[in-house]
Amino acid sequence: MALPENIVLPRHIGIIMDGNGRWAKKRLLPRTAGHVQGAKAFRKCLRHCIDLGIECVTFFAFSTENFKRPPEEVNAIMKLFSDYLDEGLDMSEDDVVMRFVGDLSRFSGELREKMLRMQSETAGNHGTVCCLAVNYGGRDDILHAAKQLISEGADPDTLTEDDISEHLYTAGLPDVDLVIRPSGEQRISNFLIWQSAYAEYVFMDVLWPDFSENDLDLALTEYAKRNRRFGGL
Ligand code: FPP
């Protein structure tokens, strides 16, 4: 489908990449095959966001709880991250600003270094900001911000919501306007809970590895129909 020319687009989209395991199970494949396909869907979706001129998109790639999965699965996902970082951005992505949001301290030193390198190498770019939420939890994000503010000696009498926003892993990025969750689940799962306080949610039945450009267009069309009031009338 083609999007109407003057459609209202979100500035910041959050995407919960869910359903990789079920995608693999349906095909009698190991769960890790679902993650491999999920990584391809991620690249395809990012390219479409770039083509549409989306300012910022955050993909939920690994939650703080995902470390509880069997080591084979965790290692397979770490390998996908590592391969992605080694491959680097391709030509269609060369103006992307990459950010890794989450507590990076639990990753191996090598992986963390690669993430920080990609982050600093793309920091001066001017295109779509792509955040990968890794070892990310919304509550952990807020706790981490609170600890930072306390260590900086923040004054409780003058502390503002903006101060908190500016200490989250997503500091400097606009609030999330649209959260897309594929795979039929209708949960927030601790994803960008502060940043998406006024977001629109679009839940879709497609499993993440099958998520196509058309699915993103459908979600954007649904978003454009919503009447956002931010608590007003
Ligand atoms: C949730 O689906 C998905 C994950 C925990 C991992 C997501 C990781 C990727 C898509 C790969 C990312 C790679 C790069 C390079 C960004 P699930 O496994 O919980 O699915 P299920 O609910 O069907 O079991």
mmCIF file of C-alpha atoms and ligand atoms in Angstrom:
data_model
loop_
_atom_site.group_PDB
_atom_site.id
_atom_site.type_symbol
_atom_site.label_atom_id
_atom_site.label_comp_id
_atom_site.label_asym_id
_atom_site.label_seq_id
_atom_site.Cartn_x
_atom_site.Cartn_y
_atom_site.Cartn_z
ATOM 1 C CA MET A 1 0.000 0.000 0.000
ATOM 2 C CA ALA A 2 1.137 3.560 -0.609
ATOM 3 C CA LEU A 3 0.795 5.996 2.264
ATOM 4 C CA PRO A 4 -1.164 9.188 1.516
ATOM 5 C CA GLU A 5 1.195 12.054 0.769
ATOM 6 C CA ASN A 6 0.375 14.321 3.702
ATOM 7 C CA ILE A 7 -0.226 11.627 6.318
ATOM 8 C CA VAL A 8 0.658 12.656 9.901
ATOM 9 C CA LEU A 9 3.670 10.566 10.840
ATOM 10 C CA PRO A 10 4.917 9.908 14.384
ATOM 11 C CA ARG A 11 8.231 11.515 15.325
ATOM 12 C CA HIS A 12 9.260 8.548 17.450
ATOM 13 C CA ILE A 13 8.091 4.953 16.931
ATOM 14 C CA GLY A 14 8.729 2.157 19.451
ATOM 15 C CA ILE A 15 8.582 -1.412 18.181
ATOM 16 C CA ILE A 16 8.421 -4.541 20.339
ATOM 17 C CA MET A 17 9.942 -7.256 18.168
ATOM 18 C CA ASP A 18 7.875 -10.170 19.458
ATOM 19 C CA GLY A 19 6.959 -13.577 18.089
ATOM 20 C CA ASN A 20 10.312 -14.915 16.899
ATOM 21 C CA GLY A 21 9.977 -18.112 18.940
ATOM 22 C CA ARG A 22 6.446 -18.844 17.702
ATOM 23 C CA TRP A 23 7.496 -18.140 14.115
ATOM 24 C CA ALA A 24 10.220 -20.784 14.431
ATOM 25 C CA LYS A 25 7.987 -23.259 16.255
ATOM 26 C CA LYS A 26 5.380 -23.098 13.503
ATOM 27 C CA ARG A 27 8.095 -24.198 11.083
ATOM 28 C CA LEU A 28 9.550 -26.854 13.420
ATOM 29 C CA LEU A 29 12.767 -24.833 13.575
ATOM 30 C CA PRO A 30 14.860 -23.963 16.653
ATOM 31 C CA ARG A 31 13.860 -20.702 18.344
ATOM 32 C CA THR A 32 17.168 -19.195 17.270
ATOM 33 C CA ALA A 33 16.052 -19.446 13.621
ATOM 34 C CA GLY A 34 13.224 -17.087 14.558
ATOM 35 C CA HIS A 35 15.725 -14.578 15.932
ATOM 36 C CA VAL A 36 17.820 -14.793 12.743
ATOM 37 C CA GLN A 37 14.720 -13.993 10.705
ATOM 38 C CA GLY A 38 13.773 -11.334 13.264
ATOM 39 C CA ALA A 39 17.109 -9.590 12.714
ATOM 40 C CA LYS A 40 16.358 -9.472 8.969
ATOM 41 C CA ALA A 41 12.911 -8.010 9.673
ATOM 42 C CA PHE A 42 14.602 -5.372 11.864
ATOM 43 C CA ARG A 43 16.878 -4.242 9.014
ATOM 44 C CA LYS A 44 13.977 -4.165 6.554
ATOM 45 C CA CYS A 45 11.829 -2.138 8.950
ATOM 46 C CA LEU A 46 14.634 0.324 9.710
ATOM 47 C CA ARG A 47 15.181 0.907 5.973
ATOM 48 C CA HIS A 48 11.486 1.613 5.540
ATOM 49 C CA CYS A 49 11.569 4.099 8.431
ATOM 50 C CA ILE A 50 14.524 5.818 6.731
ATOM 51 C CA ASP A 51 12.650 5.968 3.401
ATOM 52 C CA LEU A 52 9.652 7.511 5.147
ATOM 53 C CA GLY A 53 11.855 10.077 6.900
ATOM 54 C CA ILE A 54 10.909 8.913 10.410
ATOM 55 C CA GLU A 55 12.885 10.957 12.930
ATOM 56 C CA CYS A 56 13.424 8.217 15.495
ATOM 57 C CA VAL A 57 12.628 4.526 15.945
ATOM 58 C CA THR A 58 13.412 2.354 18.971
ATOM 59 C CA PHE A 59 13.438 -1.422 18.595
ATOM 60 C CA PHE A 60 13.089 -3.605 21.700
ATOM 61 C CA ALA A 61 15.751 -6.210 21.003
ATOM 62 C CA PHE A 62 16.541 -7.632 24.449
ATOM 63 C CA SER A 63 14.892 -7.013 27.794
ATOM 64 C CA THR A 64 16.512 -7.118 31.231
ATOM 65 C CA GLU A 65 14.484 -10.327 31.787
ATOM 66 C CA ASN A 66 15.695 -11.994 28.585
ATOM 67 C CA PHE A 67 18.964 -12.945 30.322
ATOM 68 C CA LYS A 68 16.864 -15.592 32.122
ATOM 69 C CA ARG A 69 16.428 -17.543 28.873
ATOM 70 C CA PRO A 70 18.519 -20.669 28.234
ATOM 71 C CA PRO A 71 22.177 -19.794 27.600
ATOM 72 C CA GLU A 72 22.057 -21.199 24.027
ATOM 73 C CA GLU A 73 19.309 -18.752 23.127
ATOM 74 C CA VAL A 74 20.972 -15.787 24.876
ATOM 75 C CA ASN A 75 24.267 -16.609 23.149
ATOM 76 C CA ALA A 76 22.570 -16.865 19.761
ATOM 77 C CA ILE A 77 21.031 -13.402 20.199
ATOM 78 C CA MET A 78 24.400 -11.982 21.363
ATOM 79 C CA LYS A 79 25.975 -13.465 18.219
ATOM 80 C CA LEU A 80 23.316 -11.722 16.087
ATOM 81 C CA PHE A 81 24.146 -8.406 17.775
ATOM 82 C CA SER A 82 27.838 -9.008 17.271
ATOM 83 C CA ASP A 83 27.411 -9.931 13.572
ATOM 84 C CA TYR A 84 25.262 -6.870 13.046
ATOM 85 C CA LEU A 85 27.884 -4.620 14.635
ATOM 86 C CA ASP A 86 30.623 -6.234 12.530
ATOM 87 C CA GLU A 87 28.657 -5.817 9.300
ATOM 88 C CA GLY A 88 28.026 -2.141 10.033
ATOM 89 C CA LEU A 89 25.528 0.038 8.239
ATOM 90 C CA ASP A 90 24.970 -0.308 4.517
ATOM 91 C CA MET A 91 24.671 2.495 1.978
ATOM 92 C CA SER A 92 20.950 3.035 2.481
ATOM 93 C CA GLU A 93 21.561 3.422 6.201
ATOM 94 C CA ASP A 94 24.682 5.552 6.094
ATOM 95 C CA ASP A 95 23.088 8.657 7.606
ATOM 96 C CA VAL A 96 21.527 6.771 10.538
ATOM 97 C CA VAL A 97 22.405 7.699 14.116
ATOM 98 C CA MET A 98 22.664 4.432 16.094
ATOM 99 C CA ARG A 99 22.066 4.383 19.830
ATOM 100 C CA PHE A 100 22.099 1.468 22.230
ATOM 101 C CA VAL A 101 19.703 2.111 25.083
ATOM 102 C CA GLY A 102 19.794 -0.007 28.200
ATOM 103 C CA ASP A 103 22.257 -1.228 30.788
ATOM 104 C CA LEU A 104 25.211 -2.216 28.634
ATOM 105 C CA SER A 105 27.287 -3.296 31.639
ATOM 106 C CA ARG A 106 25.998 -6.897 31.478
ATOM 107 C CA PHE A 107 27.344 -7.476 27.982
ATOM 108 C CA SER A 108 30.811 -8.806 27.299
ATOM 109 C CA GLY A 109 33.491 -6.120 27.108
ATOM 110 C CA GLU A 110 33.950 -6.869 23.404
ATOM 111 C CA LEU A 111 30.268 -6.475 22.547
ATOM 112 C CA ARG A 112 29.963 -3.322 24.635
ATOM 113 C CA GLU A 113 32.997 -1.820 22.895
ATOM 114 C CA LYS A 114 31.469 -2.560 19.485
ATOM 115 C CA MET A 115 28.166 -0.953 20.502
ATOM 116 C CA LEU A 116 29.887 2.146 21.836
ATOM 117 C CA ARG A 117 32.046 2.346 18.711
ATOM 118 C CA MET A 118 29.033 2.207 16.361
ATOM 119 C CA GLN A 119 27.312 4.792 18.560
ATOM 120 C CA SER A 120 30.211 7.232 18.431
ATOM 121 C CA GLU A 121 30.909 6.637 14.721
ATOM 122 C CA THR A 122 27.323 7.534 13.807
ATOM 123 C CA ALA A 123 26.724 10.276 16.378
ATOM 124 C CA GLY A 124 27.439 13.035 13.849
ATOM 125 C CA ASN A 125 24.977 11.702 11.257
ATOM 126 C CA HIS A 126 21.774 13.575 10.477
ATOM 127 C CA GLY A 127 19.278 10.901 9.456
ATOM 128 C CA THR A 128 16.856 8.666 11.338
ATOM 129 C CA VAL A 129 17.894 7.901 14.908
ATOM 130 C CA CYS A 130 17.723 4.134 15.423
ATOM 131 C CA CYS A 131 17.803 2.996 19.029
ATOM 132 C CA LEU A 132 18.311 -0.631 19.877
ATOM 133 C CA ALA A 133 16.961 -1.307 23.352
ATOM 134 C CA VAL A 134 19.277 -3.970 24.748
ATOM 135 C CA ASN A 135 19.249 -5.254 28.313
ATOM 136 C CA TYR A 136 16.530 -2.656 28.600
ATOM 137 C CA GLY A 137 13.716 -2.352 31.127
ATOM 138 C CA GLY A 138 11.550 0.715 31.591
ATOM 139 C CA ARG A 139 11.702 0.535 35.376
ATOM 140 C CA ASP A 140 15.452 0.061 35.282
ATOM 141 C CA ASP A 141 15.661 3.109 32.976
ATOM 142 C CA ILE A 142 13.792 5.262 35.538
ATOM 143 C CA LEU A 143 15.787 3.845 38.473
ATOM 144 C CA HIS A 144 19.048 4.526 36.645
ATOM 145 C CA ALA A 145 17.924 8.110 35.947
ATOM 146 C CA ALA A 146 16.949 8.599 39.605
ATOM 147 C CA LYS A 147 20.329 7.333 40.800
ATOM 148 C CA GLN A 148 22.124 9.672 38.410
ATOM 149 C CA LEU A 149 20.065 12.658 39.532
ATOM 150 C CA ILE A 150 20.756 11.872 43.182
ATOM 151 C CA SER A 151 24.464 11.489 42.540
ATOM 152 C CA GLU A 152 24.434 14.885 40.796
ATOM 153 C CA GLY A 153 22.833 16.388 43.916
ATOM 154 C CA ALA A 154 19.479 17.204 42.257
ATOM 155 C CA ASP A 155 17.226 19.410 44.367
ATOM 156 C CA PRO A 156 13.844 17.676 45.021
ATOM 157 C CA ASP A 157 12.091 21.051 45.291
ATOM 158 C CA THR A 158 12.982 22.072 41.771
ATOM 159 C CA LEU A 159 13.202 18.672 40.033
ATOM 160 C CA THR A 160 11.081 18.542 36.862
ATOM 161 C CA GLU A 161 9.754 15.842 34.555
ATOM 162 C CA ASP A 162 12.148 17.145 31.901
ATOM 163 C CA ASP A 163 15.056 16.530 34.289
ATOM 164 C CA ILE A 164 14.023 12.888 34.486
ATOM 165 C CA SER A 165 13.554 12.610 30.701
ATOM 166 C CA GLU A 166 17.021 14.039 30.222
ATOM 167 C CA HIS A 167 18.542 11.333 32.429
ATOM 168 C CA LEU A 168 16.862 8.378 30.730
ATOM 169 C CA TYR A 169 18.776 6.231 28.255
ATOM 170 C CA THR A 170 16.783 8.017 25.525
ATOM 171 C CA ALA A 171 17.902 11.506 26.641
ATOM 172 C CA GLY A 172 17.542 14.076 23.903
ATOM 173 C CA LEU A 173 14.987 12.093 21.901
ATOM 174 C CA PRO A 174 11.338 13.068 21.550
ATOM 175 C CA ASP A 175 8.691 11.158 23.532
ATOM 176 C CA VAL A 176 7.337 8.057 21.835
ATOM 177 C CA ASP A 177 4.230 8.756 19.727
ATOM 178 C CA LEU A 178 3.447 5.249 18.533
ATOM 179 C CA VAL A 179 4.233 1.815 19.959
ATOM 180 C CA ILE A 180 3.758 -1.152 17.642
ATOM 181 C CA ARG A 181 3.514 -4.640 19.110
ATOM 182 C CA PRO A 182 3.202 -7.518 16.670
ATOM 183 C CA SER A 183 2.527 -11.174 17.554
ATOM 184 C CA GLY A 184 -0.975 -10.732 18.998
ATOM 185 C CA GLU A 185 0.138 -9.936 22.562
ATOM 186 C CA GLN A 186 -1.376 -6.823 24.114
ATOM 187 C CA ARG A 187 1.144 -5.847 26.773
ATOM 188 C CA ILE A 188 3.657 -3.073 27.353
ATOM 189 C CA SER A 189 6.287 -5.423 28.828
ATOM 190 C CA ASN A 190 8.242 -2.672 30.584
ATOM 191 C CA PHE A 191 9.121 -0.957 27.271
ATOM 192 C CA LEU A 192 9.784 2.802 27.352
ATOM 193 C CA ILE A 193 7.117 3.245 30.029
ATOM 194 C CA TRP A 194 8.052 6.842 30.840
ATOM 195 C CA GLN A 195 8.635 7.879 27.234
ATOM 196 C CA SER A 196 5.370 6.374 25.938
ATOM 197 C CA ALA A 197 3.078 7.925 28.565
ATOM 198 C CA TYR A 198 0.982 9.504 25.783
ATOM 199 C CA ALA A 199 1.767 7.111 22.958
ATOM 200 C CA GLU A 200 -0.794 5.431 20.754
ATOM 201 C CA TYR A 201 -0.584 1.633 20.760
ATOM 202 C CA VAL A 202 -1.112 -0.522 17.704
ATOM 203 C CA PHE A 203 -1.262 -4.274 18.297
ATOM 204 C CA MET A 204 -0.947 -6.518 15.276
ATOM 205 C CA ASP A 205 -1.358 -10.245 14.731
ATOM 206 C CA VAL A 206 1.671 -10.724 12.496
ATOM 207 C CA LEU A 207 4.732 -12.433 14.055
ATOM 208 C CA TRP A 208 7.809 -10.190 14.035
ATOM 209 C CA PRO A 209 9.897 -12.214 11.521
ATOM 210 C CA ASP A 210 7.034 -11.780 9.001
ATOM 211 C CA PHE A 211 6.653 -8.050 9.702
ATOM 212 C CA SER A 212 6.802 -6.266 6.346
ATOM 213 C CA GLU A 213 6.941 -2.711 5.034
ATOM 214 C CA ASN A 214 3.209 -3.047 4.431
ATOM 215 C CA ASP A 215 2.627 -3.852 8.123
ATOM 216 C CA LEU A 216 4.463 -0.685 9.126
ATOM 217 C CA ASP A 217 2.334 1.302 6.666
ATOM 218 C CA LEU A 218 -0.818 -0.239 8.175
ATOM 219 C CA ALA A 219 0.274 0.763 11.685
ATOM 220 C CA LEU A 220 1.095 4.287 10.489
ATOM 221 C CA THR A 221 -2.296 4.571 8.790
ATOM 222 C CA GLU A 222 -4.004 3.494 12.009
ATOM 223 C CA TYR A 223 -1.915 6.007 13.986
ATOM 224 C CA ALA A 224 -2.882 8.836 11.618
ATOM 225 C CA LYS A 225 -6.574 8.129 12.316
ATOM 226 C CA ARG A 226 -6.209 8.475 16.092
ATOM 227 C CA ASN A 227 -7.223 11.689 17.771
ATOM 228 C CA ARG A 228 -4.487 12.506 20.262
ATOM 229 C CA ARG A 229 -5.615 14.765 23.074
ATOM 230 C CA PHE A 230 -2.783 14.456 25.630
ATOM 231 C CA GLY A 231 -5.358 14.618 28.416
ATOM 232 C CA GLY A 232 -6.997 17.752 27.030
ATOM 233 C CA LEU A 233 -10.235 18.034 25.052
HETATM 234 C C1 FPP B 1 10.989 -11.765 21.435
HETATM 235 O O1 FPP B 1 10.392 -12.832 20.733
HETATM 236 C C2 FPP B 1 12.266 -11.467 20.805
HETATM 237 C C3 FPP B 1 13.463 -11.469 21.455
HETATM 238 C C4 FPP B 1 13.605 -11.738 22.881
HETATM 239 C C5 FPP B 1 14.725 -11.201 20.726
HETATM 240 C C6 FPP B 1 14.592 -10.208 19.619
HETATM 241 C C7 FPP B 1 15.841 -10.193 18.853
HETATM 242 C C8 FPP B 1 15.897 -9.987 17.543
HETATM 243 C C9 FPP B 1 14.722 -9.669 16.691
HETATM 244 C C10 FPP B 1 17.212 -10.012 16.867
HETATM 245 C C11 FPP B 1 17.756 -8.638 16.957
HETATM 246 C C12 FPP B 1 18.975 -8.534 16.174
HETATM 247 C C13 FPP B 1 19.467 -7.370 15.788
HETATM 248 C C14 FPP B 1 20.663 -7.368 14.950
HETATM 249 C C15 FPP B 1 18.848 -6.094 16.174
HETATM 250 P P1 FPP B 1 10.199 -14.205 21.503
HETATM 251 O O2 FPP B 1 11.411 -15.022 21.302
HETATM 252 O O3 FPP B 1 9.842 -13.939 22.927
HETATM 253 O O4 FPP B 1 8.987 -14.817 20.719
HETATM 254 P P2 FPP B 1 7.856 -15.787 21.296
HETATM 255 O O5 FPP B 1 7.027 -14.929 22.223
HETATM 256 O O6 FPP B 1 7.122 -16.200 20.077
HETATM 257 O O7 FPP B 1 8.551 -16.910 21.997
#
